[in-house]
Amino acid sequence: MQSTDLGNKESGKIWHRKPSPATRDGIIVNIIHNTSDYHPKVLRFLNVAFDGTGDCLIAGDHQGNIYVFDLYGNRIMNFNIEDSLHFICLSTVTYFAYSPPSVANLYQFPCLLSLDSILTLTARPPDSWENRHLQAFLSPSALQPQVYFTKELVSWMRGHESSVFSISVHASGKYAITTSSDTAQLWDLDTFQRKRKLNIRQSVGIQKVFFLPLSNTILSCFKDNSIFAWECDTLFCKYQLPAPPESSSILYKVFAVTRDGRILAAGGKSNHLHLWCLEARQLFRIIQMPTKVRAIRHLEFLPDSFDAGSNQVLGVLSQDGIMRFINIQTCKLLFEIGSLDEGISSSVISPHGRYIACIMENGSLNIYSVQALTQEINKPPLPLVKVIEDLPKKKLSSSDLKMKVTSGRVQQPAKPRGSKIQTRILKQDLTGDFESKKNELPDGLNKKRLQILLKGYGEYPTKYRMFIWRSLLQLPENHTAFSSLIDKGTHVTFLNLQKKYPIKSRKLLRVLQRTLSALAHWSVIFSDTPYLPLLAFPFVKLFQNNQLICFEVIATLIINWCQHWFEYFPNPPINILSMIENVLAFHDKGLLQHFIDHDITSQLYAWPLLETVFSEVLTREEWLKLFDNIFSNHPSFLLMTVVAYNICSRVPLLNCNLKDDFETVEDMQAEVDQQRVEDEAWYQKQELLRKAEETRREMLLQEEEKIIQQRQRLAAVKRELQVKEMHLQDAARRRFLKLQQDQQEMELRRLDDEIGRKVYMRDREIAATARDLEMRQLELESQKRLYEKNLTENQAAVAKEMRADADAYRRKVDLEEHMFHKLIEAGETQSQKTQKVIKENLAKAEQACLNTDWQIQSLHKQKCDDLQRNKCYQEVAKLLRENRRKEIEILNAMVEQEAKKWKEAEGKEFCLRSAKKASALSDASRKWFLKQEINAAVEHAENPCHKEEPRFQNEQEDASCLPRTSHLNDSSEMHPSTQISLNRRAVEWDTTEQNLIQKVRNLRQRLTAQARHRCQTPHLLAA
C-alpha cells in the first residue's frame, strides 16, 4: 500500500510507482495531510466526491483546503480560493456533490455544502482538465453562486432560515433541491431562482429530499418514517409508501436508490435493511445484517456498467467503521473494507464503480480498487476450446478414434477408409411461414426488406447503421460475462502491444488491448493468433465508445464468418483459400493461370485481405459499405468479395512478373485509392478556400464601415461607461445600505418575536394561576357544604333528644299535679279558715320564691348572654384578622372552634346532669312534704283542738324550709330554660358562621377580580 503526504504541495503526483492493490485490502493509495509548521499537526479530511467521469475526485479538510485528485492522470491540484472570496468562505467543508451538465451550463459542476451558505466557484485544472463550476452553501438564508476565475457575483439565492444539510441535483442539471431541518426548496439552476418551497409542521422534521435517478420524481423522507413521491414539474403527490410492519419498524436515517430508480434501500439505528420496490410501492424484502451491526450510518449501491442500472450490490457502513458489500438478491456478504482499528467515517463510490474513496476515522483518505476486491468473485467462465490428449500409440481401432473439440463447429471422428456408411438425407418441406420467421429480426426489422433497401441504396443510413448491425448479428449483450472477462485484466500476450502496433491515440490503444485480452481470456487459441489485432482493429476504432458491442461483433464475426479459419491452425486456412482459388478459376482462369505461372499462391493474393478484413485497402466509407453487404448476406459473401477485389485489380496484377511486385501491388492499390481520396479532398479544400477568400473580402469591407461607425461612437461610449461606473458605485452603496437595513429589520423581527413569546408565556402562567384559584374556591365551597350538612344532622339529633326529655318532664309534672289534687281533695274536710290561711301563707311564700327565682334566672341569663356575645365578638374579630393574613388559618380556626364547641357541649352536659340531680332532690322533697301534710291532716282530723300552736310553728319551720325546696325546685325547673338558651346560642353561632363564610367568599371574589385585572393589563399594553 502506497502512502502520500500532501504537506504544503500545490500540485504533484498521487503515486510515484504504478499501484498494485492487493486482493486482501484493495487499497490503491493512502493520502494524509500533515502540516510542516512550527507545531506540526494532521489535517483531517471531512468530505469527498467523484466527478461524472469517475476518474477525478475532490476532497476537503476541516481548515477549508480543497484538493483535486486526477486518478487517471496521476495528478494533484490544490484548489486555492482567492483572498477576495475569504469573507464568504468557511473554515470547514462539510459536503460535496457533482451535478450533470445542463442546457445553461455545458460543464459539470460540483456542489459544495457547508454548515451555513452556498458558494458557486469554477475549478480550472491545468492543461486538459475540464472546467467545472463549484457550488457551496455558506449562510442559512442565502445561496451565493460565484465564478472562480472572474470573481463575479452571479446571484444570491435566499430562502432558508436554518442551516442547509443536503442538496440533490436533477439528472438534467436544471433543478436542485436544498434541504434544511424545517423546509426543502426547489431551485432553477438556469435562473438561480426559487421555484417552490415545501413547508412542514414543526413536530415532523425532514430527513432527506432528493431526486430519483433518470426520472422526474422527487422523493421526500420525513422523521416519522413517511415517504412521499412528487412530480417535479407540477409538484403533484404521485403516491405515498405504506408504513413498514410493526415487527421490524425502524426510524429511517439513511437512504440509497439504484441507478434505474426502481429499488429504495432504507436503514437506521438497527441491523435491519428495508428494500422498497418503488414501482409496486411496497416493501418486498427485509435484510438482517450480522449481530455486530447495531446501527447503519451510510448506504450506497455499487454501480456496474453492464447491469442497466439495476444495481445488485449494496454497500452498508455500520457503526463499527466497517463497510460491508452484500448482494440484495442472494443476501450474501461479498467483501468488506475497513476494520475496527482503522474504521471508516464516510465513503463515496465512483459513478462507473471502479473506485471507492473512504475517509477514515484518523482523518486520512483511502482509495480502494473495486476490481481488486472482486477479483475472487468475478472469475471468468471456463474457455470454450478444450483439447483432448492423444492416447499411447497402438493399432487403430473403433475405440481409438480421436476428436478435437473447437468452438463453432462439431467435427466427427475420423473413420477408416474401408468403412462406408450409407446416409439418407430427409428434406423438409420449407413453407412460407418458416421463411418469414427466418427473415424476422429483433426490434421489428425484416432481413428481406433490409436487403432490398441495401440493394437500392448500396449502403445503410449512417444514422441507423449500428442499430441495423446489432439486429442483423442478433447480439446477446451479455454484460455479466463481458464484465468478468474485463475484470481478469490485460492478457500477458498483449502487454507489449504498443511496440508492435504503435497507435497515437492512447484511448484507442487501451480499448484495443482490453478487447484482445477479453478474446484471449474467452478462448485460449486467440492468444496465439497473430492476425487477431489486424482483424479487430477496424471494429475497435468503430465501436471504441461501446466495448461490449465491439467485443460481441468481433466474436460473432469469428464464429459465423471465420469459423473454418482455425482447422489448420497455426497455418493459414488452406480449405478457405482453396475455395477462393476455385471460385477465381471459375470466373477468371487467365488471372489464376498468371498466378500459377509466377508461383503466386492464394496465401499472397487472398489471405492478407482476409486477415485485415479489407481495412488496409479500403477507405472508411467503402469499408462500411462492404460490411453492410457482408452482414446482410451469406457468410460466403466474404470469400466472393476477395475474388471480386482480385478481378478488379486484374490489370496491375497481370503486369507483375516478380513475386515482390505481387506483394506490393496490394499496397500500391491501397495507396492509389488513398491518393484519389486525398486529391478529391484537396480540390474540395481549394474550392472552400476560394469561397472563404471572397467571403473574407466582403467581411473586410463591412468591417471597415463598422470601424468608421464605431470610431464615431467611441467617445460617446467612453462617456457612457464613466456614467455607468458612477451609477454602479451608487447602486453598490445602496445595495450595501439596503443589506444593512434588511439585517436590522430581521433583528427587530426576531426581538418582536421574542417579546411576543415571553408575553404569551406570562399570560399562560396568569391564566393557570387563575384556574388554580377557581379550583381552590370550588374545593372550599364543597367543604363548607359538607360542614353545613354535618351540622344540620347534629342539630336534628340534639333537637330529637331534647323533645324526648321535654315529653318525660311533662309526664312527670302531670303525675305531680295528680298527686297534688289528691292532697287537696283530702284537705277539703278541714276547716275553711285554716285551709284559707294555710293557702294564703303558702301562696305568698311560693310567690316570693318564684319572684326571687325569676329575678335570679333573668340576671343569670343576661350575664351568660353578655359573656357569650363578647366571646363570639372576640372570636369573630380574631377569625377575620387571621383570614386577612392567611387563608389557610381559617381551617385551623374552625378546628379550634370545633374543639371549643365540643368542650362547651361537655360543660353543658355536666350542667344538665347537675340539673337532673337537683330535680330529683326536689321531687323527693315535694314527696316528703306531701306525705307530711297528709299525715298532719289525718292527725288534725282526729284531734282538731290539740297542738295547734306547735303545728303553726312547724308550718313556719316548714315554710322557712320551703324556700330552699322551692329553690331546688326552681333549679330543677331551670333545665328547659337552659336548653332554650343553648339553642339560642347555637342559632347565633350558625348565623355568625354563615356571616364569616360570606365574608370569606367576598374576599375570594375580590382576589379573583384583582388577578383578572392584572391578566388583562399586559394585553392592553401589548395592543
Short mmCIF file of C-alpha atoms in Angstrom, two decimals, residues 502-756:
data_model
loop_
_atom_site.label_atom_id
_atom_site.label_comp_id
_atom_site.label_asym_id
_atom_site.label_seq_id
_atom_site.Cartn_x
_atom_site.Cartn_y
_atom_site.Cartn_z
CA PRO A 502 2.24 1.90 -32.41
CA ILE A 503 -1.03 3.84 -32.19
CA LYS A 504 -1.09 7.57 -31.48
CA SER A 505 -4.37 7.56 -29.56
CA ARG A 506 -3.85 6.17 -26.08
CA LYS A 507 -7.58 5.63 -25.64
CA LEU A 508 -7.80 3.60 -28.85
CA LEU A 509 -4.78 1.55 -27.84
CA ARG A 510 -6.26 0.88 -24.40
CA VAL A 511 -9.62 -0.21 -25.87
CA LEU A 512 -7.85 -2.48 -28.41
CA GLN A 513 -5.75 -4.01 -25.64
CA ARG A 514 -8.83 -4.69 -23.48
CA THR A 515 -10.80 -6.21 -26.36
CA LEU A 516 -7.95 -8.51 -27.41
CA SER A 517 -7.38 -9.54 -23.78
CA ALA A 518 -11.08 -10.37 -23.39
CA LEU A 519 -10.95 -12.50 -26.55
CA ALA A 520 -7.85 -14.29 -25.28
CA HIS A 521 -9.48 -14.97 -21.90
CA TRP A 522 -12.62 -16.15 -23.70
CA SER A 523 -10.70 -18.66 -25.84
CA VAL A 524 -7.04 -19.60 -25.37
CA ILE A 525 -6.47 -20.02 -29.10
CA PHE A 526 -6.87 -16.29 -29.68
CA SER A 527 -3.79 -15.55 -27.57
CA ASP A 528 -1.69 -17.32 -30.26
CA THR A 529 -3.48 -15.82 -33.27
CA PRO A 530 -1.04 -13.33 -34.87
CA TYR A 531 -3.54 -11.63 -37.16
CA LEU A 532 -6.18 -11.01 -34.43
CA PRO A 533 -5.14 -7.33 -33.84
CA LEU A 534 -5.39 -6.63 -37.61
CA LEU A 535 -8.83 -8.22 -37.74
CA ALA A 536 -10.16 -6.47 -34.63
CA PHE A 537 -8.67 -3.01 -35.16
CA PRO A 538 -11.31 -1.56 -37.55
CA PHE A 539 -14.14 -2.72 -35.29
CA VAL A 540 -12.37 -1.33 -32.19
CA LYS A 541 -11.93 2.01 -33.91
CA LEU A 542 -15.60 1.99 -34.91
CA PHE A 543 -17.01 0.89 -31.50
CA GLN A 544 -14.41 2.43 -29.17
CA ASN A 545 -17.16 4.07 -27.05
CA ASN A 546 -19.05 0.79 -26.53
CA GLN A 547 -16.63 -2.00 -25.71
CA LEU A 548 -19.32 -4.62 -25.12
CA ILE A 549 -20.79 -4.21 -28.63
CA CYS A 550 -17.27 -4.21 -30.09
CA PHE A 551 -16.41 -7.48 -28.37
CA GLU A 552 -19.65 -9.19 -29.37
CA VAL A 553 -19.40 -8.02 -33.03
CA ILE A 554 -15.87 -9.43 -33.31
CA ALA A 555 -16.87 -12.67 -31.58
CA THR A 556 -19.93 -13.04 -33.84
CA LEU A 557 -17.79 -12.38 -36.94
CA ILE A 558 -15.27 -15.01 -35.90
CA ILE A 559 -17.91 -17.63 -35.04
CA ASN A 560 -20.02 -17.20 -38.19
CA TRP A 561 -17.70 -15.85 -40.93
CA CYS A 562 -14.34 -17.17 -39.70
CA GLN A 563 -15.38 -20.47 -38.14
CA HIS A 564 -13.30 -22.60 -40.54
CA TRP A 565 -10.12 -20.49 -40.31
CA PHE A 566 -8.71 -22.48 -37.40
CA GLU A 567 -8.85 -26.01 -38.85
CA TYR A 568 -5.18 -25.84 -39.91
CA PHE A 569 -4.11 -23.53 -37.08
CA PRO A 570 -1.49 -22.09 -36.73
CA ASN A 571 -1.19 -22.34 -40.56
CA PRO A 572 -3.48 -20.28 -42.82
CA PRO A 573 -6.88 -21.84 -43.58
CA ILE A 574 -6.00 -23.90 -46.63
CA ASN A 575 -9.60 -25.03 -47.07
CA ILE A 576 -10.85 -21.44 -47.28
CA LEU A 577 -8.06 -20.39 -49.62
CA SER A 578 -8.79 -23.41 -51.83
CA MET A 579 -12.42 -22.33 -52.09
CA ILE A 580 -11.31 -18.82 -53.14
CA GLU A 581 -8.93 -20.30 -55.71
CA ASN A 582 -11.71 -22.48 -57.14
CA VAL A 583 -14.06 -19.51 -57.43
CA LEU A 584 -11.30 -17.46 -59.13
CA ALA A 585 -10.65 -20.32 -61.57
CA PHE A 586 -14.34 -20.37 -62.44
CA HIS A 587 -14.60 -16.62 -63.07
CA ASP A 588 -11.10 -15.69 -64.36
CA LYS A 589 -8.94 -18.60 -65.45
CA GLY A 590 -6.40 -16.28 -67.09
CA LEU A 591 -5.64 -14.46 -63.88
CA LEU A 592 -5.33 -17.73 -61.98
CA GLN A 593 -3.00 -19.13 -64.64
CA HIS A 594 -0.90 -15.96 -64.36
CA PHE A 595 -0.65 -16.56 -60.60
CA ILE A 596 0.36 -20.20 -61.19
CA ASP A 597 2.96 -19.28 -63.81
CA HIS A 598 4.69 -16.91 -61.40
CA ASP A 599 4.36 -19.23 -58.37
CA ILE A 600 1.88 -16.92 -56.58
CA THR A 601 -0.37 -18.79 -54.14
CA SER A 602 -3.61 -17.74 -52.51
CA GLN A 603 -1.69 -17.01 -49.29
CA LEU A 604 -0.26 -13.98 -51.09
CA TYR A 605 -3.23 -12.56 -53.01
CA ALA A 606 -6.15 -13.67 -50.79
CA TRP A 607 -5.04 -14.29 -47.20
CA PRO A 608 -3.78 -10.71 -46.48
CA LEU A 609 -7.21 -9.38 -47.46
CA LEU A 610 -8.93 -11.79 -45.09
CA GLU A 611 -6.51 -11.07 -42.21
CA THR A 612 -7.20 -7.37 -42.33
CA VAL A 613 -10.85 -7.72 -43.48
CA PHE A 614 -10.08 -5.18 -46.24
CA SER A 615 -9.29 -2.42 -43.73
CA GLU A 616 -5.89 -1.68 -45.35
CA VAL A 617 -7.15 -1.46 -48.94
CA LEU A 618 -10.44 0.43 -48.46
CA THR A 619 -11.38 3.80 -47.07
CA ARG A 620 -13.69 4.13 -44.06
CA GLU A 621 -16.81 4.75 -46.15
CA GLU A 622 -16.01 1.92 -48.56
CA TRP A 623 -15.28 -0.44 -45.69
CA LEU A 624 -18.64 0.39 -44.00
CA LYS A 625 -20.50 -0.20 -47.27
CA LEU A 626 -18.69 -3.54 -47.70
CA PHE A 627 -19.68 -4.79 -44.25
CA ASP A 628 -23.25 -3.62 -44.78
CA ASN A 629 -23.36 -6.24 -47.53
CA ILE A 630 -21.31 -8.86 -45.65
CA PHE A 631 -23.58 -8.79 -42.58
CA SER A 632 -26.71 -8.86 -44.75
CA ASN A 633 -25.71 -11.90 -46.88
CA HIS A 634 -24.44 -15.42 -46.51
CA PRO A 635 -21.01 -15.87 -44.86
CA SER A 636 -19.61 -16.98 -48.26
CA PHE A 637 -20.10 -13.40 -49.45
CA LEU A 638 -16.79 -12.53 -47.76
CA LEU A 639 -14.96 -15.07 -49.96
CA MET A 640 -16.67 -13.76 -53.06
CA THR A 641 -15.53 -10.25 -52.11
CA VAL A 642 -11.88 -11.41 -52.06
CA VAL A 643 -12.25 -12.90 -55.57
CA ALA A 644 -14.03 -9.77 -56.81
CA TYR A 645 -11.27 -7.50 -55.47
CA ASN A 646 -8.57 -9.50 -57.30
CA ILE A 647 -10.58 -9.46 -60.51
CA CYS A 648 -10.99 -5.67 -60.19
CA SER A 649 -7.20 -5.40 -59.76
CA ARG A 650 -6.60 -7.69 -62.76
CA VAL A 651 -4.71 -5.16 -64.92
CA PRO A 652 -1.93 -4.26 -62.44
CA LEU A 653 -1.69 -7.88 -61.33
CA LEU A 654 -1.14 -9.12 -64.93
CA ASN A 655 1.63 -6.55 -65.35
CA CYS A 656 3.52 -8.03 -62.40
CA ASN A 657 6.21 -10.55 -63.26
CA LEU A 658 8.13 -10.73 -59.98
CA LYS A 659 6.96 -12.04 -56.63
CA ASP A 660 7.90 -8.79 -54.90
CA ASP A 661 5.70 -6.90 -57.33
CA PHE A 662 2.77 -9.06 -56.36
CA GLU A 663 3.45 -8.35 -52.68
CA THR A 664 3.46 -4.59 -53.24
CA VAL A 665 0.62 -4.38 -55.70
CA GLU A 666 -1.91 -4.54 -52.89
CA ASP A 667 -0.23 -1.69 -51.06
CA MET A 668 0.05 0.27 -54.29
CA GLN A 669 -3.64 -0.18 -54.99
CA ALA A 670 -4.46 1.00 -51.49
CA GLU A 671 -2.13 3.99 -51.96
CA VAL A 672 -3.78 4.79 -55.26
CA ASP A 673 -7.18 4.73 -53.63
CA GLN A 674 -5.91 6.84 -50.80
CA GLN A 675 -4.32 9.29 -53.24
CA ARG A 676 -7.56 9.53 -55.12
CA VAL A 677 -9.43 10.31 -51.95
CA GLU A 678 -6.79 12.87 -50.93
CA ASP A 679 -6.99 14.56 -54.35
CA GLU A 680 -10.72 14.88 -54.09
CA ALA A 681 -10.37 16.31 -50.60
CA TRP A 682 -7.69 18.77 -51.85
CA TYR A 683 -9.91 20.03 -54.65
CA GLN A 684 -12.79 20.46 -52.23
CA LYS A 685 -10.47 22.29 -49.82
CA GLN A 686 -9.29 24.66 -52.56
CA GLU A 687 -12.85 25.43 -53.54
CA LEU A 688 -13.70 26.14 -49.92
CA LEU A 689 -10.63 28.38 -49.61
CA ARG A 690 -11.66 30.35 -52.66
CA LYS A 691 -15.16 30.88 -51.32
CA ALA A 692 -13.71 31.74 -47.92
CA GLU A 693 -11.42 34.37 -49.53
CA GLU A 694 -14.37 36.00 -51.26
CA THR A 695 -16.34 35.96 -48.07
CA ARG A 696 -13.35 37.41 -46.19
CA ARG A 697 -13.09 40.31 -48.62
CA GLU A 698 -16.75 41.11 -48.22
CA MET A 699 -16.40 40.91 -44.47
CA LEU A 700 -13.40 43.24 -44.54
CA LEU A 701 -15.40 45.86 -46.41
CA GLN A 702 -18.21 45.53 -43.90
CA GLU A 703 -15.74 45.69 -41.03
CA GLU A 704 -14.21 48.89 -42.38
CA GLU A 705 -17.64 50.50 -42.47
CA LYS A 706 -18.35 49.28 -38.98
CA ILE A 707 -14.99 50.59 -37.73
CA ILE A 708 -15.78 54.04 -39.10
CA GLN A 709 -19.12 53.98 -37.28
CA GLN A 710 -17.53 52.67 -34.13
CA ARG A 711 -14.92 55.41 -34.11
CA GLN A 712 -17.71 57.93 -34.17
CA ARG A 713 -19.39 56.27 -31.23
CA LEU A 714 -16.25 55.58 -29.23
CA ALA A 715 -16.17 58.90 -27.37
CA ALA A 716 -19.85 58.67 -26.52
CA VAL A 717 -19.35 55.11 -25.29
CA LYS A 718 -16.49 56.19 -23.04
CA ARG A 719 -18.64 58.89 -21.51
CA GLU A 720 -21.47 56.40 -21.03
CA LEU A 721 -19.06 53.97 -19.39
CA GLN A 722 -17.94 56.60 -16.91
CA VAL A 723 -21.55 57.45 -16.12
CA LYS A 724 -22.41 53.76 -15.75
CA GLU A 725 -19.43 53.29 -13.46
CA MET A 726 -20.69 56.07 -11.22
CA HIS A 727 -24.19 54.56 -11.28
CA LEU A 728 -22.78 51.14 -10.44
CA GLN A 729 -20.89 52.57 -7.48
CA ASP A 730 -24.04 54.28 -6.26
CA ALA A 731 -26.03 51.09 -6.76
CA ALA A 732 -23.42 49.09 -4.85
CA ARG A 733 -23.56 51.59 -1.99
CA ARG A 734 -27.37 51.46 -1.99
CA ARG A 735 -27.31 47.64 -2.02
CA PHE A 736 -24.92 47.66 0.91
CA LEU A 737 -27.14 50.07 2.85
CA LYS A 738 -30.21 48.01 1.96
CA LEU A 739 -28.43 44.88 3.15
CA GLN A 740 -27.68 46.53 6.49
CA GLN A 741 -31.28 47.72 6.72
CA ASP A 742 -32.55 44.21 6.00
CA GLN A 743 -30.30 42.79 8.67
CA GLN A 744 -31.55 45.35 11.21
CA GLU A 745 -35.16 44.60 10.26
CA MET A 746 -34.52 40.89 10.71
CA GLU A 747 -33.04 41.59 14.17
CA LEU A 748 -36.08 43.71 15.08
CA ARG A 749 -38.44 40.98 13.91
CA ARG A 750 -36.50 38.49 15.98
CA LEU A 751 -36.76 40.72 19.07
CA ASP A 752 -40.50 41.26 18.46
CA ASP A 753 -40.98 37.52 18.22
CA GLU A 754 -39.05 37.05 21.46
CA ILE A 755 -41.14 39.69 23.26
CA GLY A 756 -44.36 38.16 21.95
#
